[in-house]
Amino acid sequence: MHVHPHLQPEAIRASATRTFSIEIQALQSLQGRIDAHFEQAVTLILGCSGRVVVTGIGKSGHVARKIAATLASTGTPAFFMHAAEAIHGDLGMLTGEDILLAISYSGSAQELITIISVAKRMGTRIIAMTGHADSELARSADLSLDAAVDQEACPLNLAPTASTTAALVLGDAIAVACLEARGFNREDFARSHPGGALGRRLLTSVADVMRTGAALPRVRPDTLIPDALVEMSSKGMGMAIVLEGDRPAGIFTDGDLRRMIAQYGDIRTLTVAAGMSHHPKFIAAQAPAIEAATVMDANKLSQMLVLDDNGLLLGALHMHDLLAAKVI
């Protein structure tokens, strides 16, 4: 293989631009072929009582794996089955209730043809995605999606480039159409991605991160300020919850302390009731933690109470708790 020792930057940029242009044109052409077959494929998948089994080999296998992952994460149960492994045992994954989405640009990959013959005997419905509408794969399938491209971006017109991009985007189009038809929302997405940032924000509730029990700084309205400061310091929330029974009468914060000192000077003989903040903001335990963060940010609060439906104290949140849980 000969490597040109002095390839000019202009030539490198021109090559990249040409690749982009070829692949964009391929997608534009593909967009014009979204037809009744595509609609039927989506309808078939939406009515599937099993799973969508996506298969391919070579570069099409890599695309098939990604399409299966995208379907699964957007509300359509799916998994990838490697075509070569399938004919050596993995076909046991397939059932008659499933849909087989078989991807092969040539439509003649022998592994896929073998898989399809077995799948048809099971009663599995088959959707082909191929660049050759007259191929054996296309003719054997219940539905065939046309993923043909005029040329590959490879100057030899050999390496799968534009064709794999077209297949990938067609798979994305199927996944998104199914997502929208199912009414799949952000909360559903979060449940499929519990380890991600979105999952943490949408699935973490106030109850998951709030402080409770002995971790809560509690005082009574008649508690002297020095005693209240001891409680505040030991619990590290920058406030004390002022309770009358189990019902909060208010909160006493570091800010309230500063205002009392400015107003009274010597506050050692004063009680919490003289400077506490009445009607503090609160939230329900079952609310999403991100909702608490939004309210606290909008009101410039560092702390917020958590109350039950009867206004009784359940817990409290500090902004640091939300940061530690990576909700914000």
Short mmCIF file of C-alpha atoms in Angstrom, two decimals, residues 54-171:
data_model
loop_
_atom_site.label_atom_id
_atom_site.label_comp_id
_atom_site.label_asym_id
_atom_site.label_seq_id
_atom_site.Cartn_x
_atom_site.Cartn_y
_atom_site.Cartn_z
CA VAL A 54 -31.96 -6.96 14.69
CA THR A 55 -29.37 -8.95 12.75
CA GLY A 56 -26.54 -8.35 10.31
CA ILE A 57 -22.94 -9.22 9.63
CA GLY A 58 -19.82 -7.16 8.89
CA LYS A 59 -20.41 -3.39 8.82
CA SER A 60 -24.16 -4.03 8.67
CA GLY A 61 -23.77 -5.98 11.91
CA HIS A 62 -22.28 -2.94 13.64
CA VAL A 63 -25.20 -0.84 12.39
CA ALA A 64 -27.68 -3.53 13.49
CA ARG A 65 -26.21 -3.52 17.01
CA LYS A 66 -26.67 0.26 17.29
CA ILE A 67 -30.22 0.16 15.90
CA ALA A 68 -31.16 -2.54 18.42
CA ALA A 69 -29.74 -0.41 21.25
CA THR A 70 -31.62 2.68 20.05
CA LEU A 71 -34.90 0.79 19.79
CA ALA A 72 -34.48 -0.68 23.28
CA SER A 73 -33.69 2.67 24.86
CA THR A 74 -36.68 4.39 23.25
CA GLY A 75 -39.45 2.02 24.29
CA THR A 76 -39.27 -0.80 21.73
CA PRO A 77 -37.95 -4.05 23.28
CA ALA A 78 -35.10 -5.16 21.01
CA PHE A 79 -31.76 -6.94 20.95
CA PHE A 80 -28.95 -7.63 18.49
CA MET A 81 -28.29 -11.11 17.13
CA HIS A 82 -25.03 -11.58 15.24
CA ALA A 83 -25.80 -13.36 11.97
CA ALA A 84 -22.77 -15.66 12.11
CA GLU A 85 -23.43 -16.64 15.74
CA ALA A 86 -27.13 -17.13 14.98
CA ILE A 87 -26.52 -20.08 12.66
CA HIS A 88 -24.35 -21.70 15.33
CA GLY A 89 -26.89 -21.64 18.14
CA ASP A 90 -28.02 -18.08 18.78
CA LEU A 91 -31.14 -18.60 16.64
CA GLY A 92 -32.56 -20.07 19.84
CA MET A 93 -33.09 -16.43 20.87
CA LEU A 94 -35.74 -16.03 18.18
CA THR A 95 -39.43 -16.85 18.67
CA GLY A 96 -42.52 -16.70 16.50
CA GLU A 97 -43.74 -13.64 18.40
CA ASP A 98 -40.66 -11.63 17.49
CA ILE A 99 -39.93 -9.48 14.46
CA LEU A 100 -36.65 -10.04 12.65
CA LEU A 101 -35.08 -6.88 11.22
CA ALA A 102 -32.40 -8.15 8.83
CA ILE A 103 -29.84 -5.68 7.48
CA SER A 104 -27.69 -6.42 4.44
CA TYR A 105 -26.88 -3.90 1.73
CA SER A 106 -26.29 -6.56 -0.91
CA GLY A 107 -29.25 -8.60 0.29
CA SER A 108 -27.27 -11.74 -0.43
CA ALA A 109 -25.37 -12.43 2.82
CA GLN A 110 -25.73 -16.20 3.13
CA GLU A 111 -25.91 -16.12 6.92
CA LEU A 112 -28.98 -13.87 6.73
CA ILE A 113 -30.62 -16.01 4.03
CA THR A 114 -30.19 -19.07 6.28
CA ILE A 115 -31.61 -17.19 9.29
CA ILE A 116 -34.63 -16.03 7.30
CA SER A 117 -35.48 -19.54 6.12
CA VAL A 118 -35.56 -20.73 9.74
CA ALA A 119 -37.45 -17.63 10.94
CA LYS A 120 -40.15 -18.08 8.30
CA ARG A 121 -40.79 -21.64 9.50
CA MET A 122 -41.25 -20.27 13.04
CA GLY A 123 -43.80 -17.74 11.83
CA THR A 124 -41.52 -14.80 12.71
CA ARG A 125 -42.33 -11.68 10.70
CA ILE A 126 -39.37 -10.37 8.74
CA ILE A 127 -38.42 -6.82 7.77
CA ALA A 128 -35.47 -6.48 5.40
CA MET A 129 -33.33 -3.38 5.09
CA THR A 130 -31.29 -3.61 1.90
CA GLY A 131 -29.90 -1.65 -1.02
CA HIS A 132 -31.13 -4.14 -3.60
CA ALA A 133 -34.90 -4.47 -3.90
CA ASP A 134 -34.57 -7.54 -6.15
CA SER A 135 -32.24 -9.42 -3.79
CA GLU A 136 -33.06 -12.77 -2.20
CA LEU A 137 -33.29 -11.07 1.21
CA ALA A 138 -35.80 -8.50 -0.03
CA ARG A 139 -37.92 -11.13 -1.82
CA SER A 140 -37.97 -13.44 1.23
CA ALA A 141 -39.03 -10.78 3.75
CA ASP A 142 -42.58 -9.76 4.64
CA LEU A 143 -41.52 -6.14 4.11
CA SER A 144 -38.46 -4.65 2.46
CA LEU A 145 -37.13 -1.16 3.16
CA ASP A 146 -35.12 0.44 0.37
CA ALA A 147 -31.80 1.74 1.75
CA ALA A 148 -30.02 2.07 -1.61
CA VAL A 149 -27.40 4.77 -2.18
CA ASP A 150 -26.01 6.01 -5.50
CA GLN A 151 -22.40 5.66 -4.39
CA GLU A 152 -20.23 5.07 -1.37
CA ALA A 153 -18.07 7.89 -0.03
CA CYS A 154 -15.08 5.57 -0.51
CA PRO A 155 -13.37 6.66 -3.78
CA LEU A 156 -13.14 2.98 -4.75
CA ASN A 157 -16.92 2.70 -4.17
CA LEU A 158 -16.18 -0.37 -2.04
CA ALA A 159 -15.99 0.43 1.69
CA PRO A 160 -19.49 0.68 3.24
CA THR A 161 -19.79 4.36 4.14
CA ALA A 162 -22.83 6.12 2.68
CA SER A 163 -24.74 2.82 2.73
CA THR A 164 -24.12 2.22 6.45
CA THR A 165 -25.05 5.83 7.23
CA ALA A 166 -28.31 5.37 5.31
CA ALA A 167 -29.12 2.15 7.19
CA LEU A 168 -28.31 3.78 10.52
CA VAL A 169 -30.56 6.78 9.85
CA LEU A 170 -33.36 4.55 8.58
CA GLY A 171 -33.10 2.61 11.84
#
